[in-house]
PDB file of C-alpha atoms and ligand atoms in Angstrom:
ATOM      1  CA  UNK U   1      69.355  95.783 107.494  1.00  0.00           C
ATOM      2  CA  UNK U   2      67.730  97.188 104.278  1.00  0.00           C
ATOM      3  CA  UNK U   3      68.425 100.111 102.257  1.00  0.00           C
ATOM      4  CA  UNK U   4      66.696 102.056 104.492  1.00  0.00           C
ATOM      5  CA  UNK U   5      69.440 101.791 106.744  1.00  0.00           C
ATOM      6  CA  UNK U   6      72.130 101.976 104.679  1.00  0.00           C
ATOM      7  CA  UNK U   7      70.766 105.054 103.734  1.00  0.00           C
ATOM      8  CA  UNK U   8      70.271 106.572 106.954  1.00  0.00           C
ATOM      9  CA  UNK U   9      74.206 105.697 107.999  1.00  0.00           C
ATOM     10  CA  UNK U  10      75.363 106.802 104.569  1.00  0.00           C
ATOM     11  CA  UNK U  11      74.035 110.353 105.411  1.00  0.00           C
ATOM     12  CA  UNK U  12      75.451 109.946 108.692  1.00  0.00           C
ATOM     13  CA  UNK U  13      78.907 109.046 107.555  1.00  0.00           C
ATOM     14  CA  UNK U  14      78.274 111.980 105.393  1.00  0.00           C
ATOM     15  CA  UNK U  15      77.552 114.509 107.864  1.00  0.00           C
ATOM     16  CA  UNK U  16      80.087 113.797 110.143  1.00  0.00           C
ATOM     17  CA  UNK U  17      83.133 112.969 107.917  1.00  0.00           C
ATOM     18  CA  UNK U  18      82.294 114.681 104.141  1.00  0.00           C
ATOM     19  CA  UNK U  19      80.534 117.448 105.156  1.00  0.00           C
ATOM     20  CA  UNK U  20      78.396 119.833 103.167  1.00  0.00           C
ATOM     21  CA  UNK U  21      80.022 120.898  99.781  1.00  0.00           C
ATOM     22  CA  UNK U  22      78.236 123.514  97.970  1.00  0.00           C
ATOM     23  CA  UNK U  23      80.640 123.401  94.736  1.00  0.00           C
ATOM     24  CA  UNK U  24      79.951 119.459  94.663  1.00  0.00           C
ATOM     25  CA  UNK U  25      76.226 120.157  95.357  1.00  0.00           C
ATOM     26  CA  UNK U  26      76.021 122.563  92.704  1.00  0.00           C
ATOM     27  CA  UNK U  27      77.719 119.913  89.967  1.00  0.00           C
ATOM     28  CA  UNK U  28      75.002 117.544  91.087  1.00  0.00           C
ATOM     29  CA  UNK U  29      72.059 119.746  90.445  1.00  0.00           C
ATOM     30  CA  UNK U  30      73.448 120.995  87.114  1.00  0.00           C
ATOM     31  CA  UNK U  31      73.615 117.014  85.768  1.00  0.00           C
ATOM     32  CA  UNK U  32      70.440 116.121  87.254  1.00  0.00           C
ATOM     33  CA  UNK U  33      68.855 119.264  85.555  1.00  0.00           C
ATOM     34  CA  UNK U  34      70.772 118.416  82.380  1.00  0.00           C
ATOM     35  CA  UNK U  35      68.864 114.877  82.537  1.00  0.00           C
ATOM     36  CA  UNK U  36      72.025 112.698  83.805  1.00  0.00           C
ATOM     37  CA  UNK U  37      71.469 109.538  85.534  1.00  0.00           C
ATOM     38  CA  UNK U  38      71.813 109.554  89.060  1.00  0.00           C
ATOM     39  CA  UNK U  39      74.521 107.279  88.955  1.00  0.00           C
ATOM     40  CA  UNK U  40      77.969 109.111  90.327  1.00  0.00           C
ATOM     41  CA  UNK U  41      79.655 107.720  92.982  1.00  0.00           C
ATOM     42  CA  UNK U  42      78.395 108.737  96.631  1.00  0.00           C
ATOM     43  CA  UNK U  43      80.040 111.467  98.720  1.00  0.00           C
ATOM     44  CA  UNK U  44      81.634 109.028 100.880  1.00  0.00           C
ATOM     45  CA  UNK U  45      83.223 106.959  97.887  1.00  0.00           C
ATOM     46  CA  UNK U  46      84.344 110.175  96.425  1.00  0.00           C
ATOM     47  CA  UNK U  47      85.976 111.278  99.428  1.00  0.00           C
ATOM     48  CA  UNK U  48      87.700 107.848  99.802  1.00  0.00           C
ATOM     49  CA  UNK U  49      89.092 108.365  95.830  1.00  0.00           C
ATOM     50  CA  UNK U  50      90.265 111.825  96.668  1.00  0.00           C
ATOM     51  CA  UNK U  51      92.141 110.097  99.894  1.00  0.00           C
ATOM     52  CA  UNK U  52      93.467 107.268  98.028  1.00  0.00           C
ATOM     53  CA  UNK U  53      94.882 109.842  95.357  1.00  0.00           C
ATOM     54  CA  UNK U  54      96.198 111.699  98.163  1.00  0.00           C
ATOM     55  CA  UNK U  55      97.879 108.897 100.289  1.00  0.00           C
ATOM     56  CA  UNK U  56     100.125 107.847  96.897  1.00  0.00           C
ATOM     57  CA  UNK U  57     100.738 111.504  96.267  1.00  0.00           C
ATOM     58  CA  UNK U  58      98.881 111.178  92.504  1.00  0.00           C
ATOM     59  CA  UNK U  59     100.133 113.618  90.221  1.00  0.00           C
ATOM     60  CA  UNK U  60      98.293 111.870  87.025  1.00  0.00           C
ATOM     61  CA  UNK U  61      95.136 110.207  86.988  1.00  0.00           C
ATOM     62  CA  UNK U  62      93.039 108.656  84.111  1.00  0.00           C
ATOM     63  CA  UNK U  63      89.302 108.366  84.594  1.00  0.00           C
ATOM     64  CA  UNK U  64      87.133 106.248  82.512  1.00  0.00           C
ATOM     65  CA  UNK U  65      83.612 107.515  82.322  1.00  0.00           C
ATOM     66  CA  UNK U  66      83.248 111.060  83.465  1.00  0.00           C
ATOM     67  CA  UNK U  67      79.024 111.681  83.701  1.00  0.00           C
ATOM     68  CA  UNK U  68      78.716 115.047  85.013  1.00  0.00           C
ATOM     69  CA  UNK U  69      82.419 114.945  86.242  1.00  0.00           C
ATOM     70  CA  UNK U  70      81.453 114.242  90.082  1.00  0.00           C
ATOM     71  CA  UNK U  71      84.216 111.730  91.256  1.00  0.00           C
ATOM     72  CA  UNK U  72      86.335 113.670  88.681  1.00  0.00           C
ATOM     73  CA  UNK U  73      86.128 116.595  90.735  1.00  0.00           C
ATOM     74  CA  UNK U  74      87.017 114.581  93.877  1.00  0.00           C
ATOM     75  CA  UNK U  75      90.268 112.935  92.393  1.00  0.00           C
ATOM     76  CA  UNK U  76      90.861 116.649  91.046  1.00  0.00           C
ATOM     77  CA  UNK U  77      90.805 117.960  94.658  1.00  0.00           C
ATOM     78  CA  UNK U  78      93.643 115.769  95.056  1.00  0.00           C
ATOM     79  CA  UNK U  79      96.118 117.101  92.980  1.00  0.00           C
ATOM     80  CA  UNK U  80      99.018 119.059  93.839  1.00  0.00           C
ATOM     81  CA  UNK U  81     101.017 121.555  91.801  1.00  0.00           C
ATOM     82  CA  UNK U  82     101.302 120.252  88.636  1.00  0.00           C
ATOM     83  CA  UNK U  83      98.920 117.499  88.820  1.00  0.00           C
ATOM     84  CA  UNK U  84      96.195 116.515  85.825  1.00  0.00           C
ATOM     85  CA  UNK U  85      93.418 114.581  85.639  1.00  0.00           C
ATOM     86  CA  UNK U  86      92.284 113.033  82.223  1.00  0.00           C
ATOM     87  CA  UNK U  87      89.009 111.838  81.968  1.00  0.00           C
ATOM     88  CA  UNK U  88      87.119 110.284  79.176  1.00  0.00           C
ATOM     89  CA  UNK U  89      83.543 110.275  78.172  1.00  0.00           C
ATOM     90  CA  UNK U  90      81.410 108.696  75.062  1.00  0.00           C
ATOM     91  CA  UNK U  91      78.473 110.728  75.644  1.00  0.00           C
ATOM     92  CA  UNK U  92      78.615 114.086  74.480  1.00  0.00           C
ATOM     93  CA  UNK U  93      75.934 115.425  76.231  1.00  0.00           C
ATOM     94  CA  UNK U  94      77.850 114.126  79.587  1.00  0.00           C
ATOM     95  CA  UNK U  95      80.944 115.752  78.371  1.00  0.00           C
ATOM     96  CA  UNK U  96      79.596 118.915  77.672  1.00  0.00           C
ATOM     97  CA  UNK U  97      77.743 119.245  81.052  1.00  0.00           C
ATOM     98  CA  UNK U  98      81.216 117.577  82.671  1.00  0.00           C
ATOM     99  CA  UNK U  99      83.111 120.514  80.993  1.00  0.00           C
ATOM    100  CA  UNK U 100      80.785 123.305  82.398  1.00  0.00           C
ATOM    101  CA  UNK U 101      81.167 121.601  85.917  1.00  0.00           C
ATOM    102  CA  UNK U 102      84.648 121.708  85.877  1.00  0.00           C
ATOM    103  CA  UNK U 103      84.467 125.195  84.963  1.00  0.00           C
ATOM    104  CA  UNK U 104      82.230 125.884  87.592  1.00  0.00           C
ATOM    105  CA  UNK U 105      84.607 124.386  89.998  1.00  0.00           C
ATOM    106  CA  UNK U 106      87.488 126.325  88.802  1.00  0.00           C
ATOM    107  CA  UNK U 107      89.042 122.880  87.518  1.00  0.00           C
ATOM    108  CA  UNK U 108      89.058 123.276  84.208  1.00  0.00           C
ATOM    109  CA  UNK U 109      93.158 123.897  83.974  1.00  0.00           C
ATOM    110  CA  UNK U 110      93.656 120.747  86.073  1.00  0.00           C
ATOM    111  CA  UNK U 111      91.335 118.019  84.070  1.00  0.00           C
ATOM    112  CA  UNK U 112      91.482 117.327  80.626  1.00  0.00           C
ATOM    113  CA  UNK U 113      88.374 116.054  79.269  1.00  0.00           C
ATOM    114  CA  UNK U 114      88.620 113.822  76.269  1.00  0.00           C
ATOM    115  CA  UNK U 115      85.178 113.082  74.743  1.00  0.00           C
ATOM    116  CA  UNK U 116      84.929 109.581  72.681  1.00  0.00           C
ATOM    117  CA  UNK U 117      84.565 106.133  73.734  1.00  0.00           C
ATOM    118  CA  UNK U 118      87.560 104.799  75.635  1.00  0.00           C
ATOM    119  CA  UNK U 119      88.407 102.106  73.386  1.00  0.00           C
ATOM    120  CA  UNK U 120      88.893 104.655  70.793  1.00  0.00           C
ATOM    121  CA  UNK U 121      91.019 106.837  72.943  1.00  0.00           C
ATOM    122  CA  UNK U 122      93.029 104.505  75.268  1.00  0.00           C
ATOM    123  CA  UNK U 123      95.444 103.391  71.985  1.00  0.00           C
ATOM    124  CA  UNK U 124      95.601 107.159  71.251  1.00  0.00           C
ATOM    125  CA  UNK U 125      96.867 107.873  74.807  1.00  0.00           C
ATOM    126  CA  UNK U 126      99.226 104.810  74.951  1.00  0.00           C
ATOM    127  CA  UNK U 127     100.814 106.522  71.977  1.00  0.00           C
ATOM    128  CA  UNK U 128     101.498 110.097  73.268  1.00  0.00           C
ATOM    129  CA  UNK U 129     101.327 109.718  77.023  1.00  0.00           C
ATOM    130  CA  UNK U 130     105.499 109.534  78.153  1.00  0.00           C
ATOM    131  CA  UNK U 131     104.356 109.261  81.904  1.00  0.00           C
ATOM    132  CA  UNK U 132     102.751 106.569  83.715  1.00  0.00           C
ATOM    133  CA  UNK U 133      99.284 107.357  85.331  1.00  0.00           C
ATOM    134  CA  UNK U 134      99.441 107.104  89.380  1.00  0.00           C
ATOM    135  CA  UNK U 135      95.791 105.914  89.570  1.00  0.00           C
ATOM    136  CA  UNK U 136      93.194 104.802  86.990  1.00  0.00           C
ATOM    137  CA  UNK U 137      89.405 105.157  87.918  1.00  0.00           C
ATOM    138  CA  UNK U 138      87.809 102.456  85.357  1.00  0.00           C
ATOM    139  CA  UNK U 139      83.827 103.451  85.803  1.00  0.00           C
ATOM    140  CA  UNK U 140      82.680 103.357  82.112  1.00  0.00           C
ATOM    141  CA  UNK U 141      80.601 100.717  80.558  1.00  0.00           C
ATOM    142  CA  UNK U 142      81.259  97.415  82.089  1.00  0.00           C
ATOM    143  CA  UNK U 143      81.208  94.798  79.626  1.00  0.00           C
ATOM    144  CA  UNK U 144      84.581  96.596  78.512  1.00  0.00           C
ATOM    145  CA  UNK U 145      86.056  96.135  81.901  1.00  0.00           C
ATOM    146  CA  UNK U 146      88.547  93.529  81.072  1.00  0.00           C
ATOM    147  CA  UNK U 147      90.070  95.550  77.509  1.00  0.00           C
ATOM    148  CA  UNK U 148      89.719  98.781  80.006  1.00  0.00           C
ATOM    149  CA  UNK U 149      92.364  96.700  82.974  1.00  0.00           C
ATOM    150  CA  UNK U 150      94.190  95.407  80.065  1.00  0.00           C
ATOM    151  CA  UNK U 151      95.136  99.355  78.694  1.00  0.00           C
ATOM    152  CA  UNK U 152      95.375 100.256  82.345  1.00  0.00           C
ATOM    153  CA  UNK U 153      97.997  98.276  82.894  1.00  0.00           C
ATOM    154  CA  UNK U 154      99.703  99.368  80.015  1.00  0.00           C
ATOM    155  CA  UNK U 155      99.326 103.005  80.739  1.00  0.00           C
ATOM    156  CA  UNK U 156     100.622 102.687  84.744  1.00  0.00           C
ATOM    157  CA  UNK U 157     103.904 101.373  86.717  1.00  0.00           C
ATOM    158  CA  UNK U 158     104.676  99.654  89.722  1.00  0.00           C
ATOM    159  CA  UNK U 159     102.940 101.331  92.843  1.00  0.00           C
ATOM    160  CA  UNK U 160     100.121 102.719  90.539  1.00  0.00           C
ATOM    161  CA  UNK U 161      96.565 101.825  91.720  1.00  0.00           C
ATOM    162  CA  UNK U 162      93.945 100.537  89.773  1.00  0.00           C
ATOM    163  CA  UNK U 163      90.617 101.111  91.036  1.00  0.00           C
ATOM    164  CA  UNK U 164      87.504  99.448  89.048  1.00  0.00           C
ATOM    165  CA  UNK U 165      83.750 100.555  90.231  1.00  0.00           C
ATOM    166  CA  UNK U 166      80.612  98.253  89.897  1.00  0.00           C
ATOM    167  CA  UNK U 167      81.974  95.184  90.453  1.00  0.00           C
ATOM    168  CA  UNK U 168      79.606  93.596  92.795  1.00  0.00           C
ATOM    169  CA  UNK U 169      76.257  94.701  91.050  1.00  0.00           C
ATOM    170  CA  UNK U 170      73.637  93.358  93.675  1.00  0.00           C
ATOM    171  CA  UNK U 171      75.488  90.283  94.111  1.00  0.00           C
ATOM    172  CA  UNK U 172      74.912  89.089  90.459  1.00  0.00           C
ATOM    173  CA  UNK U 173      78.899  88.812  90.214  1.00  0.00           C
ATOM    174  CA  UNK U 174      78.536  85.017  91.483  1.00  0.00           C
ATOM    175  CA  UNK U 175      76.396  84.299  89.233  1.00  0.00           C
ATOM    176  CA  UNK U 176      78.281  82.240  86.701  1.00  0.00           C
ATOM    177  CA  UNK U 177      75.629  81.384  84.196  1.00  0.00           C
ATOM    178  CA  UNK U 178      74.715  85.370  83.858  1.00  0.00           C
ATOM    179  CA  UNK U 179      73.733  86.482  80.575  1.00  0.00           C
ATOM    180  CA  UNK U 180      74.021  90.387  81.556  1.00  0.00           C
ATOM    181  CA  UNK U 181      76.970  91.721  79.660  1.00  0.00           C
ATOM    182  CA  UNK U 182      78.235  94.071  82.638  1.00  0.00           C
ATOM    183  CA  UNK U 183      78.459  90.681  85.022  1.00  0.00           C
ATOM    184  CA  UNK U 184      80.038  89.072  82.422  1.00  0.00           C
ATOM    185  CA  UNK U 185      83.030  91.234  82.202  1.00  0.00           C
ATOM    186  CA  UNK U 186      83.646  91.738  85.700  1.00  0.00           C
ATOM    187  CA  UNK U 187      83.707  88.159  86.237  1.00  0.00           C
ATOM    188  CA  UNK U 188      86.086  87.976  83.056  1.00  0.00           C
ATOM    189  CA  UNK U 189      87.952  90.731  85.018  1.00  0.00           C
ATOM    190  CA  UNK U 190      88.524  89.021  88.109  1.00  0.00           C
ATOM    191  CA  UNK U 191      89.653  85.744  86.161  1.00  0.00           C
ATOM    192  CA  UNK U 192      92.303  88.202  84.740  1.00  0.00           C
ATOM    193  CA  UNK U 193      93.212  89.581  87.976  1.00  0.00           C
ATOM    194  CA  UNK U 194      93.151  85.623  89.242  1.00  0.00           C
ATOM    195  CA  UNK U 195      95.964  84.914  86.897  1.00  0.00           C
ATOM    196  CA  UNK U 196      98.034  88.163  86.733  1.00  0.00           C
ATOM    197  CA  UNK U 197     101.012  88.054  88.106  1.00  0.00           C
ATOM    198  CA  UNK U 198     101.836  91.809  87.847  1.00  0.00           C
ATOM    199  CA  UNK U 199      99.309  92.907  90.561  1.00  0.00           C
ATOM    200  CA  UNK U 200      97.572  92.222  93.633  1.00  0.00           C
ATOM    201  CA  UNK U 201      93.977  92.877  94.185  1.00  0.00           C
ATOM    202  CA  UNK U 202      91.097  92.634  96.320  1.00  0.00           C
ATOM    203  CA  UNK U 203      87.187  93.911  96.050  1.00  0.00           C
ATOM    204  CA  UNK U 204      85.242  95.406  98.985  1.00  0.00           C
ATOM    205  CA  UNK U 205      81.481  95.175  98.854  1.00  0.00           C
ATOM    206  CA  UNK U 206      79.858  98.495  99.266  1.00  0.00           C
ATOM    207  CA  UNK U 207      76.369  99.547 100.988  1.00  0.00           C
ATOM    208  CA  UNK U 208      74.704 103.001 101.133  1.00  0.00           C
ATOM    209  CA  UNK U 209      72.013 105.186  99.689  1.00  0.00           C
ATOM    210  CA  UNK U 210      73.085 103.938  96.336  1.00  0.00           C
ATOM    211  CA  UNK U 211      72.343 100.543  96.836  1.00  0.00           C
ATOM    212  CA  UNK U 212      74.685  97.283  97.133  1.00  0.00           C
ATOM    213  CA  UNK U 213      77.631  97.049  95.025  1.00  0.00           C
ATOM    214  CA  UNK U 214      81.101  97.287  95.065  1.00  0.00           C
ATOM    215  CA  UNK U 215      84.794  97.831  94.005  1.00  0.00           C
ATOM    216  CA  UNK U 216      88.282  96.344  93.132  1.00  0.00           C
ATOM    217  CA  UNK U 217      91.278  98.086  94.220  1.00  0.00           C
ATOM    218  CA  UNK U 218      94.344  96.606  92.333  1.00  0.00           C
ATOM    219  CA  UNK U 219      98.213  97.482  92.897  1.00  0.00           C
ATOM    220  CA  UNK U 220     100.296  97.364  90.139  1.00  0.00           C
ATOM    221  CA  UNK U 221     103.527  95.627  91.330  1.00  0.00           C
ATOM    222  CA  UNK U 222     105.370  94.470  88.579  1.00  0.00           C
TER     223      UNK U 222
HETATM  224  N1  SAH D   1      82.611 108.381  87.261  1.00  0.00           N
HETATM  225  C1  SAH D   1      80.992 109.099  87.469  1.00  0.00           C
HETATM  226  C2  SAH D   1      80.335 108.085  86.601  1.00  0.00           C
HETATM  227  C3  SAH D   1      80.232 107.618  85.696  1.00  0.00           C
HETATM  228  S1  SAH D   1      78.986 106.599  84.908  1.00  0.00           S
HETATM  229  C4  SAH D   1      80.945 109.759  88.643  1.00  0.00           C
HETATM  230  O1  SAH D   1      81.074 108.799  89.463  1.00  0.00           O
HETATM  231  O2  SAH D   1      80.791 110.735  88.741  1.00  0.00           O
HETATM  232  C5  SAH D   1      79.548 105.948  83.561  1.00  0.00           C
HETATM  233  C6  SAH D   1      79.766 107.155  82.207  1.00  0.00           C
HETATM  234  O3  SAH D   1      80.387 106.189  81.257  1.00  0.00           O
HETATM  235  C7  SAH D   1      78.292 107.405  81.527  1.00  0.00           C
HETATM  236  O4  SAH D   1      78.701 109.024  81.518  1.00  0.00           O
HETATM  237  C8  SAH D   1      78.598 106.787  80.357  1.00  0.00           C
HETATM  238  O5  SAH D   1      78.088 107.728  79.171  1.00  0.00           O
HETATM  239  C9  SAH D   1      80.194 106.588  80.091  1.00  0.00           C
HETATM  240  N2  SAH D   1      80.469 105.727  79.270  1.00  0.00           N
HETATM  241  C10 SAH D   1      79.508 104.534  78.561  1.00  0.00           C
HETATM  242  N3  SAH D   1      80.121 103.951  77.854  1.00  0.00           N
HETATM  243  C11 SAH D   1      81.494 104.367  77.720  1.00  0.00           C
HETATM  244  C12 SAH D   1      82.879 104.219  76.542  1.00  0.00           C
HETATM  245  N4  SAH D   1      82.531 103.092  76.051  1.00  0.00           N
HETATM  246  N5  SAH D   1      83.599 105.209  76.819  1.00  0.00           N
HETATM  247  C13 SAH D   1      83.693 106.359  77.546  1.00  0.00           C
HETATM  248  N6  SAH D   1      82.836 106.259  78.401  1.00  0.00           N
HETATM  249  C14 SAH D   1      81.696 105.707  78.174  1.00  0.00           C
HETATM  250  C1  DHB D   2      75.762 102.670  86.603  1.00  0.00           C
HETATM  251  C2  DHB D   2      77.152 102.853  86.086  1.00  0.00           C
HETATM  252  C3  DHB D   2      77.953 103.351  87.384  1.00  0.00           C
HETATM  253  O1  DHB D   2      79.374 103.749  87.278  1.00  0.00           O
HETATM  254  C4  DHB D   2      77.100 103.173  88.737  1.00  0.00           C
HETATM  255  O2  DHB D   2      77.868 103.718  89.824  1.00  0.00           O
HETATM  256  C5  DHB D   2      75.986 102.699  88.811  1.00  0.00           C
HETATM  257  C6  DHB D   2      75.393 102.600  87.917  1.00  0.00           C
HETATM  258  C7  DHB D   2      74.898 102.259  85.509  1.00  0.00           C
HETATM  259  O3  DHB D   2      75.439 101.981  84.337  1.00  0.00           O
HETATM  260  O4  DHB D   2      73.723 101.509  85.683  1.00  0.00           O
HETATM  261 MG1   MG D   3      80.078 103.657  88.850  1.00  0.00          MG
END
């Protein structure tokens, strides 16, 4: 099985279960046009995030790492009346493209985009946010995942989900001697999860047209 097969099957799943989506196509086209890297979640993963958010009836979502807002829009589509998605993006160009995409999608009122480094913004959120987030999607730089997880625990409640993207990294996650800051970030995160009594977590490997990677699903339990 190779990437060619993963891609064909991903396309098949997208055709059968996600379907054509002119708005999301336009969002990806505008992002590519603006020179953003092609690293958004896949359609199948985006829909998975939306379904998870729906399943827990999420009303408040926090995302770290907006890029052009593709995953943000999937999450925002899961919000019922009064639901809000806050998303944090360090790169001002990415943030500008994302904001235009939210307006294009008619979701600017639902999405609160904060421009800045997540580690600068998270302490402010902790100070200002009265209500816990129901779901956190961590998809920014990977070396800071351990700190993002610590903040996510502070900003959630029992029953909340914390989803962390890109935790398998072509299998590099099992290399204990890796010097790659992203791999080290993920490995430290796994050590934290192993020791943390207040959560239940698992990771699933994924293949598809984006290659071989995976995500961690964490349920806050206490
Ligand atoms: N969630 C997006 C993809 C995000 S790609 C999607 O699936 O559609 C990762 C993003 O994180 C990039 O846009 C990058 O600029 C941003 N990023 C990197 N370091 C960051 C930081 N310290 N704080 C906030 N965002 C950061
Ligand atoms: C990268 C970041 C992501 O969030 C992702 O899903 C894939 C790749 C990256 O920084 O290369
Ligand atoms: Mg990602």
